[in-house]
């Protein structure tokens, strides 16, 4: 298990908005001793890397307490991981595709005033950064289901500022001026790995005791 956290400002599209987040991924133990870029298609993984889940908390940058006003929950497992960057069992990057839209909850008044509920929110990771994209919820398929949106029919240029003449419907956090750099933790071995480690220590202890007896 690998976890990461970040805490930047969102940027001009949602001025004054801060967003901190945490995420957890599953990476097969066989890939951890690797070095450099390790693809999810590599033999050690064979497609076994995935996002366990993630949470994003919105807060006001002017609030010294940084109290959470709204939360996005991204439930897993989601098989969106493309690759990881590893050096000596230390993770420095994870690259993924976008998640399915997160579930928004929290202070209803704050959410409405900041227009957070007018968009579907997707989370992805590129190298050592987290990206949080917004996409206006519309009935593109004309089926009456406003909870769904068809990305294939939307001409969105991520990075545009919300409300600009060029594109007001979608965009992404300001990763250039306020990058969401992810701090990764040391991976936690699976229970099977702990069992093997304990068995190995027991074997070493047994051999040491036998030598003393001899």
Coordinates of N, CA and C in Angstrom, one line a residue:
X1 N 0.8 -1.2 0.0 CA 0.0 0.0 0.0 C 0.9 1.2 0.0
X2 N 0.6 2.2 -0.9 CA 1.3 3.4 -1.0 C 0.3 4.6 -0.8
X3 N 0.6 5.5 0.1 CA -0.3 6.6 0.3 C 0.4 7.9 0.0
X4 N -0.4 9.0 -0.3 CA 0.2 10.3 -0.6 C -0.7 11.4 -0.2
X5 N -0.2 12.6 0.0 CA -1.0 13.7 0.5 C -0.5 15.0 -0.2
X6 N -1.3 16.0 -0.3 CA -1.0 17.3 -0.9 C -1.9 18.4 -0.4
X7 N -1.5 19.7 -0.5 CA -2.3 20.8 0.0 C -1.9 22.1 -0.7
X8 N -2.4 22.3 -1.9 CA -2.2 23.6 -2.6 C -3.4 24.5 -2.6
X9 N -3.3 25.7 -3.2 CA -4.4 26.5 -3.6 C -4.9 26.0 -5.0
X10 N -6.2 26.2 -5.3 CA -6.7 25.7 -6.5 C -6.3 26.5 -7.7
X11 N -6.4 27.9 -7.5 CA -6.0 28.8 -8.6 C -7.1 29.7 -9.1
X12 N -6.9 30.4 -10.2 CA -7.8 31.4 -10.6 C -9.2 30.9 -10.9
X13 N -9.4 29.7 -11.4 CA -10.8 29.2 -11.7 C -11.7 29.2 -10.5
X14 N -11.1 29.0 -9.3 CA -11.9 29.0 -8.0 C -11.0 29.8 -7.0
X15 N -11.0 31.1 -7.2 CA -10.1 32.0 -6.4 C -10.4 31.9 -4.9
X16 N -9.4 31.8 -4.1 CA -9.5 31.7 -2.7 C -9.8 30.3 -2.2
X17 N -9.8 29.3 -3.1 CA -10.2 28.0 -2.7 C -8.9 27.1 -2.5
X18 N -8.8 26.5 -1.3 CA -7.7 25.6 -1.0 C -8.3 24.2 -1.1
X19 N -7.4 23.2 -1.5 CA -7.8 21.8 -1.6 C -6.7 20.9 -1.1
X20 N -6.9 20.2 0.0 CA -5.9 19.2 0.4 C -6.5 17.8 0.2
X21 N -5.6 16.9 0.0 CA -6.1 15.6 -0.4 C -5.2 14.5 0.1
X22 N -5.8 13.3 0.1 CA -5.0 12.1 0.4 C -5.5 11.0 -0.6
X23 N -4.6 10.1 -0.9 CA -4.9 9.0 -1.8 C -4.1 7.7 -1.4
X24 N -4.6 6.6 -1.8 CA -4.0 5.3 -1.4 C -4.0 4.4 -2.7
X25 N -2.9 3.8 -3.0 CA -2.8 2.9 -4.1 C -2.3 1.6 -3.7
X26 N -2.6 0.6 -4.5 CA -2.1 -0.8 -4.3 C -1.0 -1.0 -5.3
X27 N 0.2 -1.3 -4.9 CA 1.3 -1.7 -5.9 C 1.8 -3.0 -5.5
X28 N 1.8 -4.0 -6.4 CA 2.3 -5.4 -6.1 C 3.7 -5.3 -5.5
X29 N 3.9 -6.1 -4.4 CA 5.2 -6.2 -3.7 C 6.3 -6.5 -4.7
X30 N 6.1 -7.3 -5.7 CA 7.1 -7.6 -6.7 C 7.7 -6.4 -7.4
X31 N 6.9 -5.3 -7.5 CA 7.4 -4.2 -8.2 C 8.2 -3.2 -7.4
X32 N 8.0 -3.3 -6.0 CA 8.7 -2.4 -5.1 C 10.2 -2.3 -5.2
X33 N 10.9 -3.5 -5.4 CA 12.3 -3.4 -5.5 C 12.8 -2.8 -6.8
X34 N 11.9 -2.5 -7.7 CA 12.3 -1.9 -9.0 C 12.9 -0.6 -8.8
X35 N 13.4 -0.1 -9.9 CA 14.0 1.3 -9.9 C 13.6 2.0 -11.2
X36 N 13.3 3.3 -11.0 CA 12.9 4.1 -12.2 C 11.5 3.9 -12.5
X37 N 11.1 4.1 -13.7 CA 9.7 4.0 -14.2 C 9.3 2.5 -14.3
X38 N 8.2 2.1 -13.6 CA 7.7 0.8 -13.6 C 6.3 0.8 -14.1
X39 N 6.0 0.2 -15.3 CA 4.7 0.3 -15.9 C 3.8 -0.8 -15.3
X40 N 2.5 -0.4 -15.3 CA 1.5 -1.4 -14.8 C 1.5 -2.6 -15.6
X41 N 1.9 -2.5 -16.8 CA 1.9 -3.7 -17.7 C 3.1 -4.6 -17.5
X42 N 4.1 -4.2 -16.6 CA 5.3 -4.9 -16.4 C 5.0 -6.3 -15.8
X43 N 5.9 -7.2 -15.9 CA 5.7 -8.6 -15.4 C 5.4 -8.6 -13.9
X44 N 6.0 -7.7 -13.2 CA 5.9 -7.7 -11.7 C 4.4 -7.3 -11.3
X45 N 3.7 -6.6 -12.2 CA 2.4 -6.2 -11.9 C 1.3 -6.9 -12.7
X46 N 1.5 -6.9 -14.0 CA 0.5 -7.5 -14.9 C -0.8 -6.9 -14.7
X47 N -0.8 -5.6 -14.6 CA -2.1 -4.9 -14.5 C -2.6 -4.8 -13.1
X48 N -1.8 -5.2 -12.1 CA -2.3 -5.3 -10.7 C -2.3 -4.0 -9.9
X49 N -1.8 -2.9 -10.5 CA -1.8 -1.6 -9.7 C -3.1 -0.9 -9.9
X50 N -3.6 -0.3 -8.7 CA -4.9 0.3 -8.8 C -5.0 1.4 -7.7
X51 N -5.9 2.3 -7.9 CA -6.3 3.3 -6.8 C -7.2 2.7 -5.9
X52 N -6.9 2.6 -4.6 CA -7.8 2.1 -3.5 C -8.9 3.1 -3.2
X53 N -8.5 4.4 -3.2 CA -9.5 5.4 -2.9 C -8.8 6.8 -2.6
X54 N -9.5 7.9 -2.7 CA -8.9 9.2 -2.5 C -10.0 10.1 -1.9
X55 N -9.5 11.1 -1.2 CA -10.4 12.2 -0.6 C -9.8 13.5 -0.8
X56 N -10.6 14.5 -1.2 CA -10.2 15.9 -1.4 C -11.1 16.7 -0.5
X57 N -10.5 17.6 0.3 CA -11.2 18.5 1.1 C -11.0 20.0 0.6
X58 N -12.1 20.7 0.4 CA -12.1 22.1 0.1 C -12.2 22.9 1.3
X59 N -11.4 24.0 1.3 CA -11.5 25.0 2.4 C -11.2 26.4 1.9
X60 N -11.5 27.4 2.7 CA -11.2 28.8 2.3 C -9.8 29.2 2.7
X61 N -9.1 29.7 1.7 CA -7.7 30.1 2.0 C -7.6 31.2 3.0
X62 N -8.6 32.0 3.2 CA -8.5 33.1 4.2 C -8.9 32.6 5.6
X63 N -9.2 31.3 5.7 CA -9.6 30.8 7.1 C -8.3 30.2 7.7
X64 N -7.8 30.8 8.8 CA -6.6 30.3 9.5 C -6.7 28.8 9.9
X65 N -7.9 28.4 10.2 CA -8.1 27.0 10.7 C -8.1 26.0 9.5
X66 N -8.3 26.6 8.3 CA -8.4 25.7 7.1 C -9.5 24.6 7.3
X67 N -10.6 25.0 8.0 CA -11.7 24.1 8.2 C -12.3 23.6 6.9
X68 N -12.5 22.3 6.9 CA -13.1 21.7 5.7 C -14.6 22.1 5.5
X69 N -14.9 22.6 4.3 CA -16.2 23.1 3.9 C -16.9 22.1 3.0
X70 N -16.2 21.3 2.2 CA -16.8 20.3 1.3 C -15.8 19.3 1.1
X71 N -16.3 18.1 0.8 CA -15.4 16.9 0.5 C -15.8 16.2 -0.7
X72 N -14.8 15.8 -1.5 CA -14.9 14.9 -2.6 C -14.4 13.5 -2.3
X73 N -15.2 12.5 -2.4 CA -14.8 11.1 -2.1 C -14.7 10.4 -3.4
X74 N -13.6 9.7 -3.7 CA -13.3 8.9 -4.8 C -13.2 7.5 -4.4
X75 N -14.2 6.7 -4.6 CA -14.2 5.3 -4.1 C -13.6 4.4 -5.0
X76 N -12.8 3.5 -4.5 CA -12.1 2.5 -5.3 C -12.7 1.1 -5.1
X77 N -12.1 0.1 -5.7 CA -10.9 0.2 -6.5 C -11.1 0.7 -7.9
X78 N -10.2 1.5 -8.4 CA -10.2 2.0 -9.8 C -8.9 1.7 -10.5
X79 N -9.1 0.9 -11.6 CA -7.9 0.5 -12.3 C -7.5 1.5 -13.3
X80 N -6.9 2.6 -12.8 CA -6.5 3.8 -13.6 C -5.0 4.0 -13.6
X81 N -4.2 3.2 -12.8 CA -2.8 3.5 -12.7 C -2.0 3.0 -14.0
X82 N -1.2 3.9 -14.5 CA -0.4 3.6 -15.7 C 1.0 3.2 -15.3
X83 N 1.6 3.9 -14.3 CA 3.0 3.6 -14.0 C 3.3 4.2 -12.6
X84 N 4.4 3.8 -12.0 CA 4.9 4.4 -10.8 C 6.4 4.6 -11.0
X85 N 7.0 5.6 -10.2 CA 8.4 5.8 -10.3 C 9.0 5.5 -8.9
X86 N 9.9 4.5 -8.9 CA 10.4 4.0 -7.6 C 12.0 4.1 -7.6
X87 N 12.5 4.4 -6.4 CA 14.0 4.4 -6.3 C 14.3 3.8 -4.9
X88 N 14.8 2.6 -4.8 CA 15.1 2.0 -3.5 C 13.9 1.9 -2.6
X89 N 12.8 1.4 -3.1 CA 11.5 1.2 -2.4 C 10.9 2.5 -1.9
X90 N 11.4 3.7 -2.5 CA 10.8 5.0 -2.2 C 10.1 5.4 -3.4
X91 N 8.8 5.8 -3.3 CA 8.0 6.3 -4.4 C 8.2 7.8 -4.6
X92 N 8.3 8.2 -5.8 CA 8.4 9.6 -6.1 C 7.4 10.1 -7.1
X93 N 6.7 9.1 -7.7 CA 5.7 9.5 -8.7 C 4.7 8.4 -9.0
X94 N 3.5 8.8 -9.3 CA 2.5 7.9 -9.8 C 1.7 8.6 -10.9
X95 N 1.5 7.9 -12.1 CA 0.8 8.5 -13.2 C -0.4 7.6 -13.4
X96 N -1.6 8.3 -13.5 CA -2.9 7.7 -13.7 C -3.7 8.4 -14.7
X97 N -4.8 7.7 -15.1 CA -5.8 8.4 -15.9 C -6.8 9.0 -14.9
X98 N -7.8 9.7 -15.3 CA -8.8 10.4 -14.4 C -9.7 9.4 -13.8
X99 N -10.1 9.7 -12.5 CA -11.0 8.8 -11.8 C -12.4 9.1 -12.4
X100 N -13.3 8.2 -11.9 CA -14.8 8.6 -12.2 C -15.1 9.7 -11.3
X101 N -16.1 10.5 -11.6 CA -16.4 11.7 -10.8 C -16.6 11.4 -9.3
X102 N -16.0 12.3 -8.5 CA -16.1 12.1 -7.0 C -17.5 12.5 -6.5
X103 N -17.8 12.0 -5.3 CA -19.0 12.3 -4.6 C -18.8 13.5 -3.7
X104 N -19.6 14.5 -4.0 CA -19.4 15.8 -3.3 C -20.4 15.9 -2.1
X105 N -19.9 16.3 -0.9 CA -20.7 16.4 0.3 C -20.1 17.5 1.1
X106 N -20.9 18.0 2.1 CA -20.4 19.0 3.0 C -21.4 20.2 3.2
X107 N -20.9 21.4 3.5 CA -21.7 22.5 3.8 C -22.5 22.9 2.6
X108 N -23.8 22.7 2.6 CA -24.6 23.0 1.4 C -24.6 24.4 0.9
X109 N -24.6 25.3 1.9 CA -24.5 26.8 1.5 C -23.2 27.1 0.9
X110 N -22.1 26.6 1.5 CA -20.8 26.9 0.9 C -20.7 26.3 -0.5
X111 N -21.1 25.1 -0.7 CA -21.0 24.4 -2.0 C -21.8 25.2 -3.0
X112 N -23.0 25.7 -2.7 CA -23.8 26.4 -3.6 C -23.1 27.8 -3.9
X113 N -22.7 28.5 -2.9 CA -22.1 29.8 -3.2 C -20.8 29.7 -4.0
X114 N -20.0 28.6 -3.8 CA -18.8 28.5 -4.6 C -19.1 27.7 -5.9
X115 N -20.3 27.4 -6.2 CA -20.7 26.7 -7.4 C -20.0 25.3 -7.6
X116 N -19.6 24.7 -6.5 CA -18.9 23.5 -6.6 C -19.8 22.3 -7.1
X117 N -21.1 22.4 -6.9 CA -22.0 21.4 -7.3 C -22.4 21.5 -8.7
X118 N -22.0 22.4 -9.5 CA -22.3 22.6 -10.9 C -21.4 21.8 -11.8
X119 N -20.4 21.1 -11.2 CA -19.4 20.4 -11.9 C -19.2 19.0 -11.5
X120 N -18.8 18.2 -12.4 CA -18.3 16.8 -12.0 C -16.7 17.0 -11.8
X121 N -16.2 16.4 -10.8 CA -14.8 16.5 -10.5 C -14.0 15.2 -10.6
X122 N -12.9 15.3 -11.4 CA -12.1 14.1 -11.6 C -10.7 14.3 -11.1
X123 N -10.1 13.3 -10.5 CA -8.8 13.4 -9.9 C -7.8 12.5 -10.7
X124 N -6.6 13.0 -11.0 CA -5.6 12.2 -11.7 C -4.2 12.6 -11.1
X125 N -3.2 11.8 -11.5 CA -1.9 12.0 -11.0 C -0.9 11.9 -12.2
X126 N 0.0 12.9 -12.2 CA 1.0 12.9 -13.3 C 2.4 13.0 -12.6
X127 N 3.2 12.0 -12.6 CA 4.5 12.0 -11.9 C 4.2 12.3 -10.4
X128 N 4.8 13.4 -9.9 CA 4.6 13.7 -8.5 C 3.5 14.7 -8.2
X129 N 2.6 15.0 -9.1 CA 1.6 16.0 -8.9 C 0.2 15.4 -9.0
X130 N -0.7 16.0 -8.2 CA -2.1 15.6 -8.3 C -2.8 16.7 -9.1
X131 N -3.8 16.3 -10.0 CA -4.6 17.2 -10.8 C -6.0 17.0 -10.5
X132 N -6.8 18.1 -10.3 CA -8.2 18.0 -10.0 C -8.9 18.8 -11.1
X133 N -9.6 18.1 -12.0 CA -10.3 18.8 -13.1 C -11.8 18.9 -12.8
X134 N -12.4 20.0 -13.3 CA -13.8 20.2 -13.2 C -14.4 20.2 -14.6
X135 N -15.6 19.7 -14.7 CA -16.3 19.5 -15.9 C -17.8 19.8 -15.7
X136 N -18.3 20.8 -16.3 CA -19.7 21.2 -16.0 C -20.7 20.0 -16.4
X137 N -21.6 19.8 -15.4 CA -22.5 18.7 -15.6 C -23.6 19.1 -16.5
X138 N -23.8 18.5 -17.7 CA -24.8 18.8 -18.6 C -25.4 17.5 -19.2
X139 N -26.6 17.6 -19.8 CA -27.2 16.5 -20.4 C -26.8 16.4 -21.8
X140 N -25.5 16.0 -22.0 CA -25.0 15.9 -23.4 C -25.7 14.8 -24.2
X141 N -26.1 13.7 -23.5 CA -26.7 12.6 -24.3 C -28.2 12.8 -24.5
X142 N -28.8 13.9 -24.0 CA -30.2 14.2 -24.2 C -31.1 13.0 -23.7
X143 N -30.7 12.4 -22.6 CA -31.5 11.3 -22.1 C -32.2 11.6 -20.8
X144 N -32.0 12.9 -20.4 CA -32.7 13.4 -19.2 C -31.9 13.1 -17.9
X145 N -30.7 12.5 -18.1 CA -29.9 12.1 -16.9 C -28.8 13.1 -16.7
X146 N -29.1 14.1 -15.9 CA -28.1 15.2 -15.7 C -26.9 14.8 -14.8
X147 N -27.0 13.6 -14.3 CA -25.8 13.2 -13.5 C -24.7 12.6 -14.3
X148 N -25.0 12.4 -15.6 CA -24.0 11.9 -16.5 C -23.5 12.9 -17.5
X149 N -22.3 12.8 -17.9 CA -21.8 13.7 -18.9 C -20.9 13.0 -19.9
X150 N -21.0 13.4 -21.2 CA -20.3 12.7 -22.2 C -19.1 13.5 -22.6
X151 N -17.9 13.0 -22.2 CA -16.7 13.7 -22.5 C -16.4 13.7 -24.0
X152 N -16.9 12.7 -24.7 CA -16.6 12.6 -26.1 C -17.1 13.8 -26.9
X153 N -18.2 14.4 -26.4 CA -18.8 15.5 -27.1 C -18.4 16.9 -26.6
X154 N -17.5 16.9 -25.6 CA -17.1 18.2 -25.0 C -15.7 18.6 -25.5
X155 N -15.6 19.8 -26.0 CA -14.3 20.3 -26.4 C -13.7 21.1 -25.3
X156 N -13.0 20.4 -24.4 CA -12.5 21.0 -23.2 C -11.0 21.1 -23.3
X157 N -10.5 22.3 -23.0 CA -9.0 22.5 -22.9 C -8.7 22.7 -21.4
X158 N -8.2 21.6 -20.8 CA -7.8 21.7 -19.4 C -6.8 22.8 -19.2
X159 N -7.0 23.6 -18.1 CA -6.0 24.6 -17.9 C -6.6 26.0 -18.1
X160 N -7.8 26.0 -18.8 CA -8.5 27.3 -19.0 C -9.1 27.8 -17.7
X161 N -9.2 29.1 -17.5 CA -9.8 29.6 -16.3 C -11.3 29.6 -16.4
X162 N -12.0 29.1 -15.4 CA -13.5 29.1 -15.4 C -14.0 30.5 -15.5
X163 N -15.0 30.7 -16.4 CA -15.6 32.0 -16.7 C -14.9 32.8 -17.8
X164 N -13.8 32.3 -18.3 CA -13.2 33.0 -19.4 C -14.0 32.8 -20.7
X165 N -13.8 33.7 -21.7 CA -14.5 33.7 -22.9 C -14.2 32.5 -23.7
X166 N -13.0 32.0 -23.6 CA -12.6 30.8 -24.4 C -13.3 29.5 -23.9
X167 N -13.4 29.4 -22.6 CA -13.9 28.1 -22.1 C -14.3 28.3 -20.7
X168 N -15.6 28.2 -20.4 CA -16.2 28.4 -19.1 C -16.7 27.1 -18.5
X169 N -16.6 26.0 -19.2 CA -17.2 24.8 -18.7 C -16.3 23.8 -18.0
X170 N -15.1 23.9 -18.3 CA -14.2 22.9 -17.7 C -12.8 23.4 -17.6
X171 N -12.0 22.7 -16.7 CA -10.6 23.2 -16.5 C -9.9 22.3 -15.5
X172 N -8.8 22.8 -15.0 CA -8.0 22.0 -14.0 C -7.3 23.0 -13.1
X173 N -6.9 22.5 -11.9 CA -6.2 23.4 -11.0 C -5.0 24.0 -11.6
X174 N -4.5 25.1 -11.0 CA -3.3 25.8 -11.6 C -2.1 25.1 -11.2
X175 N -1.7 24.1 -11.9 CA -0.6 23.2 -11.6 C 0.7 23.9 -11.9
X176 N 0.7 25.0 -12.6 CA 1.9 25.8 -12.9 C 2.4 26.7 -11.8
X177 N 1.4 27.4 -11.2 CA 1.7 28.4 -10.2 C 1.5 27.8 -8.8
X178 N 0.5 26.9 -8.6 CA 0.3 26.3 -7.3 C 0.2 24.8 -7.5
X179 N 1.3 24.1 -7.8 CA 1.3 22.7 -8.0 C 1.0 21.9 -6.8
X180 N 0.2 20.8 -7.0 CA -0.2 19.9 -5.9 C 0.8 18.8 -5.8
X181 N 2.0 19.1 -5.2 CA 3.0 18.1 -5.1 C 2.7 17.1 -4.1
X182 N 2.7 15.8 -4.5 CA 2.3 14.7 -3.6 C 3.5 14.3 -2.7
X183 N 3.3 14.1 -1.4 CA 4.2 13.6 -0.5 C 3.9 12.1 -0.3
X184 N 4.8 11.2 -0.8 CA 4.5 9.8 -0.7 C 5.1 9.2 0.6
X185 N 4.4 8.1 1.1 CA 4.9 7.4 2.2 C 5.6 6.2 1.8
X186 N 6.4 5.6 2.7 CA 7.0 4.3 2.4 C 5.9 3.2 2.3
X187 N 6.0 2.4 1.3 CA 5.0 1.3 1.1 C 4.9 0.4 2.3
X188 N 3.6 0.0 2.6 CA 3.3 -0.9 3.7 C 3.2 -2.3 3.1
X189 N 4.0 -3.3 3.5 CA 4.0 -4.6 2.9 C 2.6 -5.3 3.2
X190 N 2.3 -6.2 2.3 CA 1.0 -7.0 2.4 C 1.2 -7.9 3.6
X191 N 0.1 -8.4 4.2 CA 0.2 -9.4 5.3 C 1.0 -10.6 5.0
X192 N 1.0 -11.0 3.7 CA 1.8 -12.2 3.3 C 3.3 -11.9 3.4
X193 N 3.6 -10.6 3.1 CA 5.0 -10.2 3.2 C 5.5 -10.2 4.7
X194 N 4.6 -9.7 5.6 CA 5.0 -9.8 7.0 C 5.2 -11.2 7.5
X195 N 4.3 -12.1 7.0 CA 4.4 -13.5 7.4 C 5.8 -14.1 7.0
X196 N 6.2 -13.8 5.7 CA 7.5 -14.3 5.2 C 8.6 -13.7 6.0
X197 N 8.5 -12.4 6.4 CA 9.6 -11.7 7.2 C 9.7 -12.4 8.5
X198 N 8.6 -12.7 9.2 CA 8.6 -13.3 10.5 C 9.1 -14.7 10.4
X199 N 8.8 -15.4 9.4 CA 9.3 -16.8 9.2 C 10.8 -16.8 9.0
X200 N 11.3 -15.8 8.2 CA 12.7 -15.7 8.0 C 13.4 -15.3 9.3
X201 N 12.9 -14.4 10.1 CA 13.5 -14.1 11.4 C 13.5 -15.3 12.3
X202 N 12.4 -16.1 12.3 CA 12.4 -17.3 13.2 C 13.4 -18.3 12.7
X203 N 13.6 -18.4 11.4 CA 14.6 -19.4 10.9 C 16.0 -18.9 11.3
X204 N 16.3 -17.6 11.2 CA 17.6 -17.1 11.6 C 17.9 -17.3 13.1
X205 N 16.8 -17.1 13.9 CA 17.0 -17.3 15.4 C 17.2 -18.8 15.7
X206 N 16.5 -19.7 15.0 CA 16.7 -21.1 15.2 C 18.1 -21.5 14.9
X207 N 18.7 -21.0 13.8 CA 20.0 -21.4 13.4 C 21.0 -20.9 14.4
X208 N 20.8 -19.6 14.8 CA 21.8 -19.1 15.8 C 21.8 -19.9 17.1
X209 N 20.6 -20.3 17.6 CA 20.5 -21.1 18.8 C 21.2 -22.4 18.6
X210 N 21.0 -23.0 17.4 CA 21.6 -24.3 17.2 C 23.1 -24.3 17.2
X211 N 23.6 -23.1 16.7 CA 25.1 -23.0 16.7 C 25.6 -22.9 18.1
X212 N 24.9 -22.1 18.9 CA 25.4 -22.0 20.3 C 25.4 -23.3 21.0
X213 N 24.3 -24.1 20.8 CA 24.3 -25.4 21.4 C 25.4 -26.3 21.0
X214 N 25.8 -26.3 19.7 CA 26.9 -27.1 19.2 C 28.2 -26.6 19.8

